[in-house]
Tab-separated table of C-alpha atoms and ligand atoms in Angstrom:
chain	number	residue	atom	x	y	z
A	1263	MET	CA	-12.299	-11.222	-35.263
A	1264	GLU	CA	-12.321	-8.163	-32.987
A	1265	THR	CA	-12.620	-8.406	-29.208
A	1266	ILE	CA	-14.744	-5.814	-27.400
A	1267	PHE	CA	-14.049	-4.896	-23.796
A	1268	ASP	CA	-16.187	-2.894	-21.468
A	1269	VAL	CA	-13.146	-1.126	-20.001
A	1270	VAL	CA	-9.626	-0.665	-21.247
A	1271	VAL	CA	-7.096	0.332	-18.612
A	1272	ILE	CA	-3.879	1.949	-19.949
A	1273	GLY	CA	-0.850	1.075	-17.874
A	1274	ALA	CA	-0.300	-1.597	-15.203
A	1275	GLY	CA	1.001	0.386	-12.279
A	1276	ASN	CA	-0.707	0.105	-8.850
A	1277	ALA	CA	-3.369	2.741	-9.642
A	1278	ALA	CA	-4.262	1.133	-12.973
A	1279	LEU	CA	-4.370	-2.393	-11.627
A	1280	CYS	CA	-6.628	-1.235	-8.772
A	1281	ALA	CA	-8.899	0.393	-11.398
A	1282	ALA	CA	-9.004	-2.834	-13.368
A	1283	LEU	CA	-9.855	-4.872	-10.293
A	1284	ALA	CA	-12.570	-2.435	-9.348
A	1285	ALA	CA	-14.036	-2.576	-12.871
A	1286	ARG	CA	-13.966	-6.412	-12.737
A	1287	GLU	CA	-15.733	-6.251	-9.392
A	1288	GLN	CA	-18.586	-4.501	-11.152
A	1289	GLY	CA	-18.756	-7.282	-13.735
A	1290	ALA	CA	-17.012	-5.498	-16.546
A	1291	SER	CA	-14.729	-7.198	-18.958
A	1292	VAL	CA	-11.359	-5.488	-18.769
A	1293	ALA	CA	-8.215	-5.304	-20.827
A	1294	VAL	CA	-4.997	-3.869	-19.338
A	1295	LEU	CA	-2.466	-2.425	-21.832
A	1296	GLU	CA	1.065	-1.889	-20.594
A	1297	CYS	CA	3.823	-0.466	-22.784
A	1298	ALA	CA	6.778	-1.628	-20.662
A	1299	PRO	CA	8.381	-5.010	-21.407
A	1300	GLU	CA	7.358	-7.738	-18.990
A	1301	ALA	CA	10.789	-7.677	-17.388
A	1302	GLU	CA	10.133	-4.093	-16.360
A	1303	SER	CA	6.535	-4.573	-15.288
A	1304	GLY	CA	5.070	-3.059	-12.087
A	1305	GLY	CA	5.297	0.661	-12.867
A	1306	ASN	CA	7.068	2.832	-10.302
A	1307	SER	CA	6.169	0.343	-7.556
A	1308	ARG	CA	9.322	-1.380	-8.617
A	1309	PHE	CA	11.289	1.480	-7.081
A	1310	THR	CA	9.494	1.163	-3.769
A	1311	ALA	CA	10.001	-2.657	-3.796
A	1312	GLY	CA	6.215	-2.918	-3.195
A	1313	ALA	CA	6.142	-0.841	0.000
A	1314	ILE	CA	2.764	0.758	0.647
A	1315	ARG	CA	1.959	3.430	3.272
A	1316	PHE	CA	-1.335	3.294	5.082
A	1317	ALA	CA	-2.742	4.347	8.403
A	1318	TYR	CA	-3.177	1.596	11.131
A	1319	ASN	CA	-3.878	1.709	14.823
A	1320	GLY	CA	-1.847	-1.307	15.927
A	1321	VAL	CA	-1.586	-5.030	15.158
A	1322	GLU	CA	-5.319	-5.576	15.032
A	1323	ASP	CA	-5.487	-3.398	11.888
A	1324	LEU	CA	-2.386	-5.048	10.460
A	1325	LEU	CA	-3.992	-8.510	10.889
A	1326	LYS	CA	-6.820	-7.325	8.575
A	1327	VAL	CA	-4.186	-6.873	5.841
A	1328	MET	CA	-1.848	-9.744	6.903
A	1329	PRO	CA	-4.017	-12.447	8.438
A	1330	ASP	CA	-1.201	-14.874	8.210
A	1331	LEU	CA	1.003	-13.014	10.636
A	1332	SER	CA	2.248	-15.632	13.041
A	1333	LYS	CA	1.981	-15.525	16.820
A	1334	ASP	CA	5.769	-15.435	17.024
A	1335	GLU	CA	5.986	-12.492	14.682
A	1336	ILE	CA	3.396	-10.634	16.731
A	1337	ALA	CA	5.045	-11.471	19.968
A	1338	ASN	CA	8.542	-10.420	18.801
A	1339	THR	CA	7.602	-7.217	16.930
A	1340	ASP	CA	6.674	-3.800	18.001
A	1341	PHE	CA	4.708	-2.666	14.868
A	1342	GLY	CA	3.764	0.565	16.576
A	1343	VAL	CA	0.928	2.785	15.354
A	1344	TYR	CA	0.801	4.899	12.256
A	1345	SER	CA	-2.354	6.913	12.781
A	1346	GLU	CA	-4.408	8.947	10.243
A	1347	ASP	CA	-2.922	12.032	12.064
A	1348	ASN	CA	0.629	10.734	11.534
A	1349	PHE	CA	-0.141	10.169	7.866
A	1350	PHE	CA	-1.656	13.725	7.460
A	1351	ASP	CA	1.351	15.225	9.214
A	1352	ASP	CA	3.773	13.397	6.879
A	1353	MET	CA	1.851	14.440	3.843
A	1354	PHE	CA	1.751	18.102	4.840
A	1355	ARG	CA	5.393	18.151	6.065
A	1356	VAL	CA	6.850	16.469	3.025
A	1357	THR	CA	4.903	18.579	0.604
A	1358	ARG	CA	5.064	21.776	2.705
A	1359	PHE	CA	1.338	21.929	2.597
A	1360	ARG	CA	1.243	21.909	-1.244
A	1361	THR	CA	-0.698	18.699	-1.466
A	1362	ASP	CA	-4.349	18.740	-2.602
A	1363	PRO	CA	-6.421	18.641	0.663
A	1364	ASN	CA	-9.326	16.644	-0.805
A	1365	LEU	CA	-7.126	14.024	-2.430
A	1366	THR	CA	-4.989	13.815	0.752
A	1367	GLU	CA	-8.014	13.294	2.879
A	1368	MET	CA	-9.246	10.470	0.539
A	1369	LEU	CA	-5.738	8.839	0.469
A	1370	VAL	CA	-5.356	8.902	4.257
A	1371	LYS	CA	-8.877	8.123	5.314
A	1372	GLN	CA	-9.356	5.303	2.776
A	1373	SER	CA	-5.796	3.861	3.114
A	1374	LEU	CA	-6.561	0.986	5.471
A	1375	ALA	CA	-9.893	0.081	3.819
A	1376	THR	CA	-8.139	0.058	0.390
A	1377	MET	CA	-5.434	-2.319	1.704
A	1378	VAL	CA	-8.106	-4.646	3.132
A	1379	TRP	CA	-9.876	-4.501	-0.273
A	1380	MET	CA	-6.649	-5.293	-2.156
A	1381	ARG	CA	-6.107	-8.182	0.196
A	1382	SER	CA	-9.610	-9.430	-0.586
A	1383	LYS	CA	-8.653	-9.419	-4.249
A	1384	GLY	CA	-5.795	-11.862	-3.592
A	1385	LEU	CA	-2.879	-9.529	-3.022
A	1386	ARG	CA	-0.474	-10.796	-0.243
A	1387	PHE	CA	1.242	-8.339	2.027
A	1388	VAL	CA	4.159	-9.014	4.459
A	1389	PRO	CA	5.996	-6.859	7.048
A	1390	ILE	CA	9.118	-5.138	5.726
A	1391	TYR	CA	11.487	-6.571	8.377
A	1392	GLY	CA	14.537	-6.210	6.185
A	1393	ARG	CA	14.273	-2.483	5.561
A	1394	GLN	CA	11.935	-0.875	8.054
A	1395	ALA	CA	12.648	-2.554	11.392
A	1396	PHE	CA	15.529	-2.636	13.867
A	1397	LYS	CA	16.089	-5.379	16.370
A	1398	ILE	CA	16.209	-3.760	19.782
A	1399	ASP	CA	16.738	-5.957	22.940
A	1400	GLY	CA	15.637	-9.013	20.994
A	1401	LYS	CA	12.474	-7.473	19.513
A	1402	PHE	CA	11.891	-5.983	16.054
A	1403	LYS	CA	10.735	-2.342	16.174
A	1404	PHE	CA	9.308	-0.743	13.074
A	1405	TRP	CA	9.870	2.931	12.254
A	1406	GLY	CA	8.654	5.490	9.818
A	1407	GLY	CA	5.140	4.283	9.341
A	1408	LEU	CA	6.096	2.192	6.294
A	1409	THR	CA	5.448	-1.289	7.600
A	1410	VAL	CA	4.044	-3.446	4.782
A	1411	GLU	CA	5.142	-4.460	1.301
A	1412	ALA	CA	3.373	-6.422	-1.449
B	1328	FAD	C1	12.686	6.132	-7.251
B	1328	FAD	C2	11.248	6.179	-6.697
B	1328	FAD	C3	11.154	5.934	-5.359
B	1328	FAD	C4	9.842	5.974	-4.725
B	1328	FAD	N1	9.732	5.757	-3.459
B	1328	FAD	C5	8.469	5.677	-2.915
B	1328	FAD	C6	8.312	5.319	-1.525
B	1328	FAD	O1	9.284	4.994	-0.773
B	1328	FAD	N2	7.075	5.360	-1.038
B	1328	FAD	C7	5.898	5.688	-1.802
B	1328	FAD	O2	4.810	5.640	-1.299
B	1328	FAD	N3	6.101	5.961	-3.044
B	1328	FAD	C8	7.311	5.999	-3.637
B	1328	FAD	N4	7.494	6.357	-4.938
B	1328	FAD	C9	6.295	6.694	-5.701
B	1328	FAD	C10	5.410	5.526	-6.127
B	1328	FAD	O3	6.234	4.455	-6.725
B	1328	FAD	C11	4.469	6.024	-7.173
B	1328	FAD	O4	3.673	7.099	-6.647
B	1328	FAD	C12	3.437	4.955	-7.607
B	1328	FAD	O5	4.108	3.713	-7.909
B	1328	FAD	C13	2.660	5.480	-8.768
B	1328	FAD	O6	1.762	4.399	-9.223
B	1328	FAD	P1	0.836	4.642	-10.459
B	1328	FAD	O7	0.121	3.431	-10.665
B	1328	FAD	O8	0.098	5.978	-10.255
B	1328	FAD	O9	1.872	4.976	-11.647
B	1328	FAD	P2	3.000	4.102	-12.297
B	1328	FAD	O10	3.530	3.105	-11.278
B	1328	FAD	O11	4.016	5.116	-12.867
B	1328	FAD	O12	2.313	3.289	-13.406
B	1328	FAD	C14	2.081	3.778	-14.687
B	1328	FAD	C15	2.167	2.603	-15.692
B	1328	FAD	O13	1.662	3.109	-16.934
B	1328	FAD	C16	2.513	2.559	-18.008
B	1328	FAD	N5	2.295	3.459	-19.168
B	1328	FAD	C17	2.544	4.788	-19.196
B	1328	FAD	N6	2.161	5.250	-20.378
B	1328	FAD	C18	1.616	4.235	-21.085
B	1328	FAD	C19	0.988	4.162	-22.364
B	1328	FAD	N7	0.911	5.225	-23.192
B	1328	FAD	N8	0.562	2.894	-22.794
B	1328	FAD	C20	0.666	1.781	-21.908
B	1328	FAD	N9	1.195	1.919	-20.726
B	1328	FAD	C21	1.672	3.066	-20.294
B	1328	FAD	C22	3.884	2.670	-17.380
B	1328	FAD	O14	4.794	1.867	-18.014
B	1328	FAD	C23	3.621	2.166	-15.955
B	1328	FAD	O15	3.734	0.768	-15.842
B	1328	FAD	C24	8.640	6.308	-5.564
B	1328	FAD	C25	8.914	6.540	-6.962
B	1328	FAD	C26	10.138	6.470	-7.517
B	1328	FAD	C27	10.288	6.743	-9.018
């Protein structure tokens, strides 16, 4: 017996899985086909260890993505700010202005909203204390604008 799906998503990297979630949100039945063996699942996100860059204006924005941040974590951490301007600067500097301006604008301006949406779909995020923070005078300080991992 054949099974019919409304949407077939090829690949199970971050982009594909978000597309699959978005299609499900619209009520579509979805199949995701991934060619890698299960032990190598996750697409290239494996190489970033789940780190995701997005613009945030302080801990209030981070709480939208990580509502389970504890009071102690907040008190003992300087998460800093990674503004949309910071994100634009990094995109233009790293690519030497060879990035597509429309896609870059979408990436940067939708980055926080997309993280909040992913969280609403059940993804959990945590601060990357082990790789992206130094302890200075008893307080963790994040650097580089890469603060959160899945
Ligand atoms: C070494 C390395 C380090 C990186 N470091 C960072 C970083 O620090 N910060 C950062 O933001 N980004 C980093 N990136 C980039 C980031 O990982 C990628 O941009 C992102 O993961 C791409 O996601 P994607 O969903 O578009 O594609 P992918 O993650 O590549 O997903 C594509 C999926 O499709 C599957 N697939 C392909 N063809 C088929 C097919 N014919 N049938 C079925 N399945 C198929 C693949 O197996 C894979 O699972 C790094 C990438 C690498 C390789």
